[in-house]
């Protein structure tokens, strides 16, 4: 048993900051994918013909019932097997993005169904087409109503982005592992990383609260 | 689709699935104990206990479970905690899910009508008696669903212990993907077993929910 000595951490500040930076980049990119595909999946499940909706539903069911880590392995190695040699970073972003897209789609689907049918009737009677009604009336309202729930997913996404270190993406956890391999001080570095995630989490939560407040005001 | 590969590896995956089940069940038991203690602390009259409960939930929910496992397993020896991977996995997952379950329990207790507490107190029940005989029996049914959601998340989250070399489903899958280069088949096998476990958990939750539903 050796004493704890956090003075080993500061010399690695640069590496850790790069890690924080990449964790933020990863989270934002994956969040964008999860949002866009969340909308697409929700619309497909609700409105597409069965031949398209069923496979998407099966995919959602599969991704909700299995661990993210397993899905990351599938995407990282699976795309490789299909002949798509993509960098680990892209595989990580796609994996995280699709995983959370499924959860967002589930929320959005409920949000779309919950929009007052009068909105559709009103828009249709004004002469808007079915697509236009969805695009300008239904989906925007559904998104606004589901912001708190999707915000929660985003908070989970930030933490789960730590998993992509396993497929070798140089984010925060990976940065810590690099430092540990030189210093043999796992406790100090992992505690530091935990603190950094905690701070990122606080910032994100504060940001989401602000967004929710703005949405509330604009009603 | 390589059927013979699937047939060949399947027995190993079934064995690994049992490890996933063992870890999940043990972590669930630990998590429930932690959750009851922490939710009691958060609702206690003592400021110190309340602060401890709040800090626990905030820290364990505010940082990645993966990092918590790493601190325990890789960092533990530095502070005199030497754990086997399996034990570290159970303790790490249990402490983590305990924070989430504490909130499920607290939510259920808080949603029992205040009038129940007031009435019990006014006919002379002590705070403890009120909780034990009046509030908890009613809250118990309300917490079945949210705790079930936590349990399903725990089964899927147990994949993380593969990173501290516990040979469970995801570890086994990763090893076979590496050695066979058949990611889709291997994923399929592991996915079937995970979904089977999740399905069983969901069924148990359904049964409990119906059994204790308010008639």
CSV table of C-alpha atoms in Angstrom, one decimal:
chain,number,residue,atom,x,y,z
A,1,UNK,CA,0.0,0.0,0.0
A,2,UNK,CA,1.5,3.3,-1.1
A,3,UNK,CA,0.4,6.7,0.0
A,4,UNK,CA,-1.8,8.8,-2.4
A,5,UNK,CA,0.0,11.6,-4.1
A,6,UNK,CA,-2.1,13.8,-6.4
A,7,UNK,CA,1.0,15.9,-7.4
A,8,UNK,CA,1.5,13.2,-10.1
A,9,UNK,CA,-1.6,14.6,-11.9
A,10,UNK,CA,-0.6,18.2,-12.9
A,11,UNK,CA,2.2,17.2,-15.3
A,12,UNK,CA,-0.4,15.4,-17.3
A,13,UNK,CA,-2.8,18.4,-17.4
A,14,UNK,CA,-2.3,18.9,-21.2
A,15,UNK,CA,-3.1,15.3,-22.0
A,16,UNK,CA,-6.2,15.3,-19.8
A,17,UNK,CA,-7.4,18.6,-21.3
A,18,UNK,CA,-7.1,17.0,-24.8
A,19,UNK,CA,-9.2,14.1,-23.3
A,20,UNK,CA,-11.8,16.5,-22.1
A,21,UNK,CA,-11.9,18.2,-25.5
A,22,UNK,CA,-12.4,14.9,-27.3
A,23,UNK,CA,-15.0,13.8,-24.9
A,24,UNK,CA,-16.9,17.0,-25.6
A,25,UNK,CA,-16.5,16.6,-29.3
A,26,UNK,CA,-17.7,13.0,-29.2
A,27,UNK,CA,-20.7,13.8,-27.0
A,28,UNK,CA,-21.8,16.7,-29.2
A,29,UNK,CA,-21.4,14.7,-32.5
A,30,UNK,CA,-23.1,11.6,-31.1
A,31,UNK,CA,-25.9,13.9,-29.6
A,32,UNK,CA,-26.5,15.4,-33.1
A,33,UNK,CA,-26.8,11.9,-34.7
A,34,UNK,CA,-29.0,10.7,-31.9
A,35,UNK,CA,-31.3,13.7,-32.3
A,36,UNK,CA,-31.6,13.5,-36.1
A,37,UNK,CA,-32.0,9.8,-36.2
A,38,UNK,CA,-34.3,9.9,-33.2
A,39,UNK,CA,-36.7,12.0,-35.3
A,40,UNK,CA,-36.2,9.8,-38.4
A,41,UNK,CA,-36.8,6.6,-36.5
A,42,UNK,CA,-39.9,8.0,-34.6
A,43,UNK,CA,-41.4,9.2,-37.9
A,44,UNK,CA,-40.7,5.9,-39.7
A,45,UNK,CA,-42.1,3.8,-36.9
A,46,UNK,CA,-45.3,5.9,-36.8
A,47,UNK,CA,-45.9,6.7,-40.5
A,48,UNK,CA,-43.8,4.6,-42.9
A,49,UNK,CA,-45.2,1.5,-44.6
A,50,UNK,CA,-44.9,-1.7,-42.6
A,51,UNK,CA,-42.1,-3.0,-44.8
A,52,UNK,CA,-39.9,-0.1,-43.6
A,53,UNK,CA,-41.3,0.4,-40.1
A,54,UNK,CA,-40.9,-3.2,-39.0
A,55,UNK,CA,-37.2,-3.5,-39.6
A,56,UNK,CA,-36.6,-0.2,-37.8
A,57,UNK,CA,-38.8,-1.3,-34.9
A,58,UNK,CA,-36.7,-4.5,-34.8
A,59,UNK,CA,-33.5,-2.5,-34.7
A,60,UNK,CA,-34.8,-0.3,-31.9
A,61,UNK,CA,-35.9,-3.4,-29.9
A,62,UNK,CA,-32.4,-5.0,-30.4
A,63,UNK,CA,-30.6,-1.8,-29.4
A,64,UNK,CA,-32.7,-1.3,-26.3
A,65,UNK,CA,-32.3,-4.9,-25.1
A,66,UNK,CA,-28.5,-5.1,-25.4
A,67,UNK,CA,-25.6,-3.3,-23.7
A,68,UNK,CA,-24.0,-0.3,-25.4
A,69,UNK,CA,-20.6,-1.8,-25.1
A,70,UNK,CA,-21.6,-4.9,-27.1
A,71,UNK,CA,-23.1,-2.6,-29.8
A,72,UNK,CA,-19.9,-0.6,-30.0
A,73,UNK,CA,-18.0,-3.9,-30.7
A,74,UNK,CA,-20.5,-4.8,-33.3
A,75,UNK,CA,-20.2,-1.5,-35.1
A,76,UNK,CA,-16.5,-1.2,-34.8
A,77,UNK,CA,-15.7,-4.7,-36.0
A,78,UNK,CA,-18.9,-5.2,-38.0
A,79,UNK,CA,-18.3,-2.3,-40.4
A,80,UNK,CA,-14.8,-3.5,-40.8
A,81,UNK,CA,-16.1,-6.9,-41.9
A,82,UNK,CA,-18.4,-5.3,-44.4
A,83,UNK,CA,-15.3,-3.7,-45.9
A,84,UNK,CA,-15.8,-0.3,-44.5
A,85,UNK,CA,-12.5,0.6,-42.9
A,86,UNK,CA,-13.5,3.5,-40.7
A,87,UNK,CA,-11.5,5.0,-37.9
A,88,UNK,CA,-12.4,4.1,-34.3
A,89,UNK,CA,-13.5,7.7,-33.6
A,90,UNK,CA,-16.2,7.5,-36.4
A,91,UNK,CA,-17.3,4.0,-35.2
A,92,UNK,CA,-17.6,5.4,-31.7
A,93,UNK,CA,-19.7,8.4,-32.7
A,94,UNK,CA,-22.0,6.2,-34.9
A,95,UNK,CA,-22.3,3.6,-32.1
A,96,UNK,CA,-23.1,6.2,-29.4
A,97,UNK,CA,-25.3,8.2,-31.8
A,98,UNK,CA,-27.4,5.2,-32.9
A,99,UNK,CA,-27.8,3.8,-29.3
A,100,UNK,CA,-29.2,7.1,-28.1
A,101,UNK,CA,-31.2,7.7,-31.3
A,102,UNK,CA,-33.2,4.6,-30.3
A,103,UNK,CA,-34.0,6.0,-26.9
A,104,UNK,CA,-34.8,9.5,-28.3
A,105,UNK,CA,-37.0,7.9,-30.9
A,106,UNK,CA,-39.0,6.1,-28.2
A,107,UNK,CA,-39.5,9.4,-26.4
A,108,UNK,CA,-40.3,11.4,-29.6
A,109,UNK,CA,-42.8,8.8,-30.8
A,110,UNK,CA,-44.7,9.2,-27.5
A,111,UNK,CA,-44.4,13.0,-27.9
A,112,UNK,CA,-45.7,13.0,-31.5
A,113,UNK,CA,-48.7,10.9,-30.5
A,114,UNK,CA,-49.4,13.2,-27.6
A,115,UNK,CA,-49.7,16.4,-29.7
A,116,UNK,CA,-53.4,17.5,-29.8
A,117,UNK,CA,-55.1,16.0,-32.9
A,118,UNK,CA,-56.7,19.5,-33.4
A,119,UNK,CA,-53.2,20.7,-34.5
A,120,UNK,CA,-53.2,18.2,-37.4
A,121,UNK,CA,-56.9,19.0,-38.3
A,122,UNK,CA,-56.2,22.7,-38.1
A,123,UNK,CA,-53.1,22.6,-40.3
A,124,UNK,CA,-54.8,20.2,-42.8
A,125,UNK,CA,-57.9,22.3,-43.1
A,126,UNK,CA,-55.7,25.3,-43.8
A,127,UNK,CA,-54.4,23.4,-46.8
A,128,UNK,CA,-51.0,22.1,-45.5
A,129,UNK,CA,-50.0,18.8,-46.9
A,130,UNK,CA,-49.4,15.8,-44.7
A,131,UNK,CA,-45.6,16.2,-44.8
A,132,UNK,CA,-45.9,20.0,-44.2
A,133,UNK,CA,-48.2,19.4,-41.2
A,134,UNK,CA,-45.7,17.1,-39.7
A,135,UNK,CA,-42.7,19.3,-40.5
A,136,UNK,CA,-44.2,22.7,-39.4
A,137,UNK,CA,-46.7,21.8,-36.7
A,138,UNK,CA,-46.4,18.3,-35.2
A,139,UNK,CA,-42.7,17.6,-34.9
A,140,UNK,CA,-41.7,21.0,-33.6
A,141,UNK,CA,-44.3,20.7,-30.8
A,142,UNK,CA,-43.3,17.2,-30.0
A,143,UNK,CA,-39.7,18.2,-29.8
A,144,UNK,CA,-40.5,21.1,-27.5
A,145,UNK,CA,-42.5,18.9,-25.2
A,146,UNK,CA,-39.9,16.2,-25.0
A,147,UNK,CA,-36.8,18.4,-24.4
A,148,UNK,CA,-36.6,17.5,-20.7
A,149,UNK,CA,-36.7,13.7,-21.4
A,150,UNK,CA,-34.2,14.0,-24.3
A,151,UNK,CA,-32.0,16.2,-22.1
A,152,UNK,CA,-31.8,13.3,-19.6
A,153,UNK,CA,-30.7,11.1,-22.4
A,154,UNK,CA,-28.0,13.6,-23.2
A,155,UNK,CA,-26.7,13.5,-19.6
A,156,UNK,CA,-26.5,9.7,-19.8
A,157,UNK,CA,-24.8,10.0,-23.2
A,158,UNK,CA,-22.0,12.2,-21.8
A,159,UNK,CA,-21.2,9.6,-19.1
A,160,UNK,CA,-21.6,6.6,-21.5
A,161,UNK,CA,-19.2,8.2,-23.9
A,162,UNK,CA,-16.5,6.9,-21.6
A,163,UNK,CA,-17.1,3.4,-23.0
A,164,UNK,CA,-15.6,4.3,-26.4
A,165,UNK,CA,-12.2,4.2,-24.7
A,166,UNK,CA,-12.5,0.5,-24.9
A,167,UNK,CA,-12.3,0.6,-28.7
A,168,UNK,CA,-9.3,2.8,-28.5
A,169,UNK,CA,-10.6,6.3,-28.9
A,170,UNK,CA,-8.4,8.9,-27.3
A,171,UNK,CA,-10.9,10.6,-25.1
A,172,UNK,CA,-10.8,11.4,-21.4
A,173,UNK,CA,-10.6,7.8,-20.0
A,174,UNK,CA,-8.0,6.9,-22.6
A,175,UNK,CA,-5.9,10.0,-21.7
A,176,UNK,CA,-6.0,8.8,-18.1
A,177,UNK,CA,-4.9,5.3,-19.1
A,178,UNK,CA,-2.0,6.8,-20.9
A,179,UNK,CA,-0.9,8.7,-17.9
A,180,UNK,CA,-1.4,5.7,-15.7
A,181,UNK,CA,0.8,3.5,-17.9
A,182,UNK,CA,3.6,5.9,-17.2
A,183,UNK,CA,3.0,6.7,-13.5
A,184,UNK,CA,1.3,3.5,-12.2
A,185,UNK,CA,-1.1,5.8,-10.2
A,186,UNK,CA,-4.6,4.6,-11.2
A,187,UNK,CA,-6.3,5.9,-8.1
A,188,UNK,CA,-5.2,9.5,-8.5
A,189,UNK,CA,-5.9,9.7,-12.2
A,190,UNK,CA,-9.3,7.9,-12.2
A,191,UNK,CA,-10.4,10.1,-9.3
A,192,UNK,CA,-9.3,13.2,-11.3
A,193,UNK,CA,-11.2,11.9,-14.4
A,194,UNK,CA,-14.3,11.3,-12.2
A,195,UNK,CA,-14.1,14.9,-11.0
A,196,UNK,CA,-13.8,16.2,-14.6
A,197,UNK,CA,-16.8,14.2,-15.7
A,198,UNK,CA,-18.7,15.5,-12.7
A,199,UNK,CA,-17.9,19.1,-13.7
A,200,UNK,CA,-18.8,18.4,-17.3
A,201,UNK,CA,-22.1,17.0,-16.0
A,202,UNK,CA,-22.8,20.0,-13.9
A,203,UNK,CA,-22.2,22.3,-16.9
A,204,UNK,CA,-24.4,20.2,-19.1
A,205,UNK,CA,-27.2,20.2,-16.5
A,206,UNK,CA,-27.0,23.9,-16.1
A,207,UNK,CA,-27.2,24.4,-19.9
A,208,UNK,CA,-30.2,22.1,-20.1
A,209,UNK,CA,-32.0,23.9,-17.4
A,210,UNK,CA,-31.4,27.1,-19.3
A,211,UNK,CA,-32.8,25.6,-22.5
A,212,UNK,CA,-35.9,24.3,-20.7
A,213,UNK,CA,-36.4,27.8,-19.2
A,214,UNK,CA,-36.2,29.5,-22.6
A,215,UNK,CA,-38.6,27.0,-24.1
A,216,UNK,CA,-41.0,27.6,-21.2
A,217,UNK,CA,-40.8,31.4,-21.8
A,218,UNK,CA,-41.4,31.1,-25.5
A,219,UNK,CA,-44.7,29.2,-25.0
B,1,UNK,CA,-24.3,-16.4,-41.6
B,2,UNK,CA,-22.0,-19.1,-40.2
B,3,UNK,CA,-24.3,-21.5,-38.4
B,4,UNK,CA,-21.7,-24.0,-37.4
B,5,UNK,CA,-19.7,-21.2,-35.7
B,6,UNK,CA,-22.9,-20.3,-33.7
B,7,UNK,CA,-23.4,-23.9,-32.7
B,8,UNK,CA,-19.8,-24.3,-31.7
B,9,UNK,CA,-19.6,-21.2,-29.5
B,10,UNK,CA,-23.1,-21.3,-28.0
B,11,UNK,CA,-22.3,-23.5,-25.0
B,12,UNK,CA,-19.5,-21.0,-24.0
B,13,UNK,CA,-22.0,-18.2,-24.2
B,14,UNK,CA,-24.5,-19.9,-22.1
B,15,UNK,CA,-21.9,-20.4,-19.4
B,16,UNK,CA,-20.9,-16.7,-19.7
B,17,UNK,CA,-24.6,-15.7,-19.5
B,18,UNK,CA,-24.8,-17.4,-16.1
B,19,UNK,CA,-21.9,-15.2,-14.9
B,20,UNK,CA,-23.8,-12.2,-16.2
B,21,UNK,CA,-26.9,-13.4,-14.2
B,22,UNK,CA,-24.9,-14.0,-11.1
B,23,UNK,CA,-23.2,-10.6,-11.2
B,24,UNK,CA,-26.5,-8.9,-11.9
B,25,UNK,CA,-28.4,-10.7,-9.1
B,26,UNK,CA,-25.6,-10.1,-6.5
B,27,UNK,CA,-25.2,-6.4,-7.5
B,28,UNK,CA,-29.0,-6.0,-7.4
B,29,UNK,CA,-29.1,-7.4,-3.8
B,30,UNK,CA,-26.3,-5.0,-2.8
B,31,UNK,CA,-27.9,-2.2,-4.7
B,32,UNK,CA,-31.2,-2.6,-2.9
B,33,UNK,CA,-29.5,-2.5,0.6
B,34,UNK,CA,-27.5,0.6,-0.4
B,35,UNK,CA,-30.6,2.2,-1.9
B,36,UNK,CA,-32.7,1.7,1.3
B,37,UNK,CA,-29.9,3.1,3.5
B,38,UNK,CA,-29.2,6.0,1.2
B,39,UNK,CA,-32.9,6.9,0.7
B,40,UNK,CA,-33.4,6.7,4.5
B,41,UNK,CA,-30.4,9.0,5.0
B,42,UNK,CA,-31.8,11.5,2.5
B,43,UNK,CA,-35.1,11.6,4.4
B,44,UNK,CA,-33.6,11.6,7.9
B,45,UNK,CA,-33.8,14.5,10.3
B,46,UNK,CA,-30.1,14.7,10.7
B,47,UNK,CA,-28.4,17.3,8.5
B,48,UNK,CA,-25.2,15.2,8.3
B,49,UNK,CA,-27.0,12.1,7.1
B,50,UNK,CA,-29.0,14.1,4.6
B,51,UNK,CA,-25.9,15.7,3.3
B,52,UNK,CA,-24.2,12.3,3.0
B,53,UNK,CA,-27.2,10.8,1.1
B,54,UNK,CA,-27.4,13.7,-1.3
B,55,UNK,CA,-23.6,13.7,-1.9
B,56,UNK,CA,-23.7,9.9,-2.5
B,57,UNK,CA,-26.5,10.1,-5.1
B,58,UNK,CA,-25.0,13.1,-6.8
B,59,UNK,CA,-21.4,11.6,-7.1
B,60,UNK,CA,-22.5,8.2,-8.2
B,61,UNK,CA,-25.0,9.5,-10.7
B,62,UNK,CA,-22.8,12.3,-11.9
B,63,UNK,CA,-19.8,10.2,-12.9
B,64,UNK,CA,-19.5,7.3,-15.4
B,65,UNK,CA,-20.0,3.8,-13.9
B,66,UNK,CA,-17.0,2.7,-15.9
B,67,UNK,CA,-14.8,5.2,-13.9
B,68,UNK,CA,-16.2,4.0,-10.6
B,69,UNK,CA,-15.3,0.4,-11.5
B,70,UNK,CA,-11.8,1.5,-12.5
B,71,UNK,CA,-11.3,3.5,-9.3
B,72,UNK,CA,-12.3,0.4,-7.3
B,73,UNK,CA,-10.5,-2.2,-9.2
B,74,UNK,CA,-7.3,-0.5,-10.4
B,75,UNK,CA,-7.1,2.2,-7.8
B,76,UNK,CA,-8.3,0.1,-4.8
B,77,UNK,CA,-4.9,-1.6,-4.2
B,78,UNK,CA,-3.4,1.8,-3.6
B,79,UNK,CA,-5.6,2.4,-0.6
B,80,UNK,CA,-5.4,-1.2,0.6
B,81,UNK,CA,-8.5,-2.6,-1.2
B,82,UNK,CA,-7.5,-5.7,-3.1
B,83,UNK,CA,-10.5,-7.3,-4.9
B,84,UNK,CA,-10.9,-10.1,-7.4
B,85,UNK,CA,-12.5,-8.9,-10.7
B,86,UNK,CA,-15.8,-10.6,-9.9
B,87,UNK,CA,-16.1,-9.1,-6.4
B,88,UNK,CA,-15.0,-5.7,-7.7
B,89,UNK,CA,-17.7,-6.0,-10.4
B,90,UNK,CA,-20.4,-6.8,-8.0
B,91,UNK,CA,-19.5,-4.1,-5.5
B,92,UNK,CA,-18.9,-1.5,-8.2
B,93,UNK,CA,-22.2,-2.2,-10.0
B,94,UNK,CA,-24.1,-2.5,-6.7
B,95,UNK,CA,-22.8,0.8,-5.3
B,96,UNK,CA,-23.7,2.5,-8.6
B,97,UNK,CA,-27.2,1.1,-9.1
B,98,UNK,CA,-27.8,1.7,-5.4
B,99,UNK,CA,-27.7,5.5,-6.1
B,100,UNK,CA,-30.3,5.2,-8.9
B,101,UNK,CA,-32.5,2.9,-6.9
B,102,UNK,CA,-32.3,5.2,-3.9
B,103,UNK,CA,-34.0,7.8,-6.0
B,104,UNK,CA,-36.7,5.3,-7.2
B,105,UNK,CA,-37.4,4.4,-3.6
B,106,UNK,CA,-37.5,8.0,-2.4
B,107,UNK,CA,-39.8,8.9,-5.3
B,108,UNK,CA,-42.2,6.2,-4.4
B,109,UNK,CA,-42.2,7.2,-0.7
B,110,UNK,CA,-42.7,10.8,-1.5
B,111,UNK,CA,-45.7,10.0,-3.8
B,112,UNK,CA,-47.6,8.4,-0.9
B,113,UNK,CA,-50.3,10.9,0.1
B,114,UNK,CA,-49.1,13.2,2.9
B,115,UNK,CA,-52.4,12.8,4.6
B,116,UNK,CA,-51.5,9.2,5.4
B,117,UNK,CA,-48.5,10.4,7.4
B,118,UNK,CA,-50.4,13.1,9.1
B,119,UNK,CA,-53.2,10.8,10.1
B,120,UNK,CA,-50.9,8.1,11.4
B,121,UNK,CA,-48.9,10.7,13.4
B,122,UNK,CA,-52.0,12.3,14.8
B,123,UNK,CA,-53.3,8.9,16.2
B,124,UNK,CA,-50.1,8.5,18.0
B,125,UNK,CA,-47.8,6.5,15.7
B,126,UNK,CA,-44.1,7.4,16.1
B,127,UNK,CA,-42.2,8.5,13.0
B,128,UNK,CA,-40.7,5.1,12.6
B,129,UNK,CA,-44.0,3.3,13.1
B,130,UNK,CA,-45.7,5.6,10.6
B,131,UNK,CA,-43.0,4.8,8.0
B,132,UNK,CA,-43.0,1.0,8.7
B,133,UNK,CA,-46.7,0.4,9.1
B,134,UNK,CA,-48.4,3.0,6.9
B,135,UNK,CA,-46.1,4.6,4.3
B,136,UNK,CA,-43.8,1.8,3.3
B,137,UNK,CA,-46.5,-0.8,2.6
B,138,UNK,CA,-48.2,1.7,0.2
B,139,UNK,CA,-44.9,2.9,-1.3
B,140,UNK,CA,-43.7,-0.7,-1.9
B,141,UNK,CA,-46.2,-1.2,-4.8
B,142,UNK,CA,-45.2,2.2,-6.3
B,143,UNK,CA,-41.5,1.3,-6.4
B,144,UNK,CA,-41.9,-2.0,-8.2
B,145,UNK,CA,-41.9,-0.5,-11.7
B,146,UNK,CA,-39.1,2.1,-11.3
B,147,UNK,CA,-36.9,-0.5,-9.5
B,148,UNK,CA,-37.6,-2.9,-12.4
B,149,UNK,CA,-36.4,-0.3,-14.8
B,150,UNK,CA,-33.2,0.0,-12.7
B,151,UNK,CA,-32.8,-3.8,-12.7
B,152,UNK,CA,-33.0,-3.9,-16.5
B,153,UNK,CA,-30.4,-1.1,-16.8
B,154,UNK,CA,-28.3,-3.1,-14.3
B,155,UNK,CA,-28.3,-6.2,-16.5
B,156,UNK,CA,-27.2,-4.2,-19.5
B,157,UNK,CA,-24.7,-2.2,-17.4
B,158,UNK,CA,-23.1,-5.4,-16.2
B,159,UNK,CA,-21.4,-5.5,-19.6
B,160,UNK,CA,-19.0,-3.0,-18.1
B,161,UNK,CA,-17.3,-5.5,-15.9
B,162,UNK,CA,-15.9,-7.1,-19.0
B,163,UNK,CA,-13.4,-4.2,-18.9
B,164,UNK,CA,-12.0,-5.5,-15.5
B,165,UNK,CA,-11.7,-9.0,-17.0
B,166,UNK,CA,-14.7,-10.7,-15.6
B,167,UNK,CA,-15.5,-13.4,-18.1
B,168,UNK,CA,-19.2,-12.7,-18.7
B,169,UNK,CA,-21.3,-12.3,-21.9
B,170,UNK,CA,-19.7,-9.2,-23.3
B,171,UNK,CA,-16.2,-10.3,-22.5
B,172,UNK,CA,-16.8,-13.6,-24.2
B,173,UNK,CA,-18.3,-11.9,-27.2
B,174,UNK,CA,-15.4,-9.6,-27.5
B,175,UNK,CA,-12.9,-12.5,-27.3
B,176,UNK,CA,-14.8,-14.5,-30.0
B,177,UNK,CA,-15.2,-11.5,-32.3
B,178,UNK,CA,-11.4,-11.0,-32.0
B,179,UNK,CA,-10.6,-14.6,-32.8
B,180,UNK,CA,-13.3,-15.4,-35.4
B,181,UNK,CA,-13.8,-12.1,-37.2
B,182,UNK,CA,-17.5,-12.8,-37.3
B,183,UNK,CA,-18.9,-9.8,-35.4
B,184,UNK,CA,-22.5,-10.2,-36.6
B,185,UNK,CA,-22.9,-13.9,-35.7
B,186,UNK,CA,-21.2,-13.4,-32.3
B,187,UNK,CA,-23.2,-10.2,-31.6
B,188,UNK,CA,-26.4,-12.2,-32.5
B,189,UNK,CA,-25.6,-15.0,-30.0
B,190,UNK,CA,-24.8,-12.5,-27.2
B,191,UNK,CA,-27.8,-10.3,-28.1
B,192,UNK,CA,-30.2,-13.3,-27.9
B,193,UNK,CA,-29.0,-14.2,-24.4
B,194,UNK,CA,-29.1,-10.6,-23.1
B,195,UNK,CA,-32.6,-10.1,-24.4
B,196,UNK,CA,-33.6,-13.4,-22.8
B,197,UNK,CA,-32.3,-12.2,-19.5
B,198,UNK,CA,-33.9,-8.8,-19.9
B,199,UNK,CA,-37.2,-10.4,-20.9
B,200,UNK,CA,-37.2,-12.6,-17.8
B,201,UNK,CA,-36.5,-9.6,-15.6
B,202,UNK,CA,-39.3,-7.7,-17.2
B,203,UNK,CA,-41.7,-10.7,-16.7
B,204,UNK,CA,-40.8,-10.9,-13.0
B,205,UNK,CA,-41.4,-7.2,-12.6
B,206,UNK,CA,-44.8,-7.6,-14.4
B,207,UNK,CA,-45.8,-10.5,-12.1
B,208,UNK,CA,-44.8,-8.6,-9.0
B,209,UNK,CA,-46.6,-5.5,-10.2
B,210,UNK,CA,-49.8,-7.4,-10.8
B,211,UNK,CA,-49.5,-9.4,-7.6
B,212,UNK,CA,-49.2,-6.3,-5.4
B,213,UNK,CA,-51.4,-4.0,-7.5
B,214,UNK,CA,-54.1,-2.1,-5.7
B,215,UNK,CA,-57.2,-4.1,-6.3
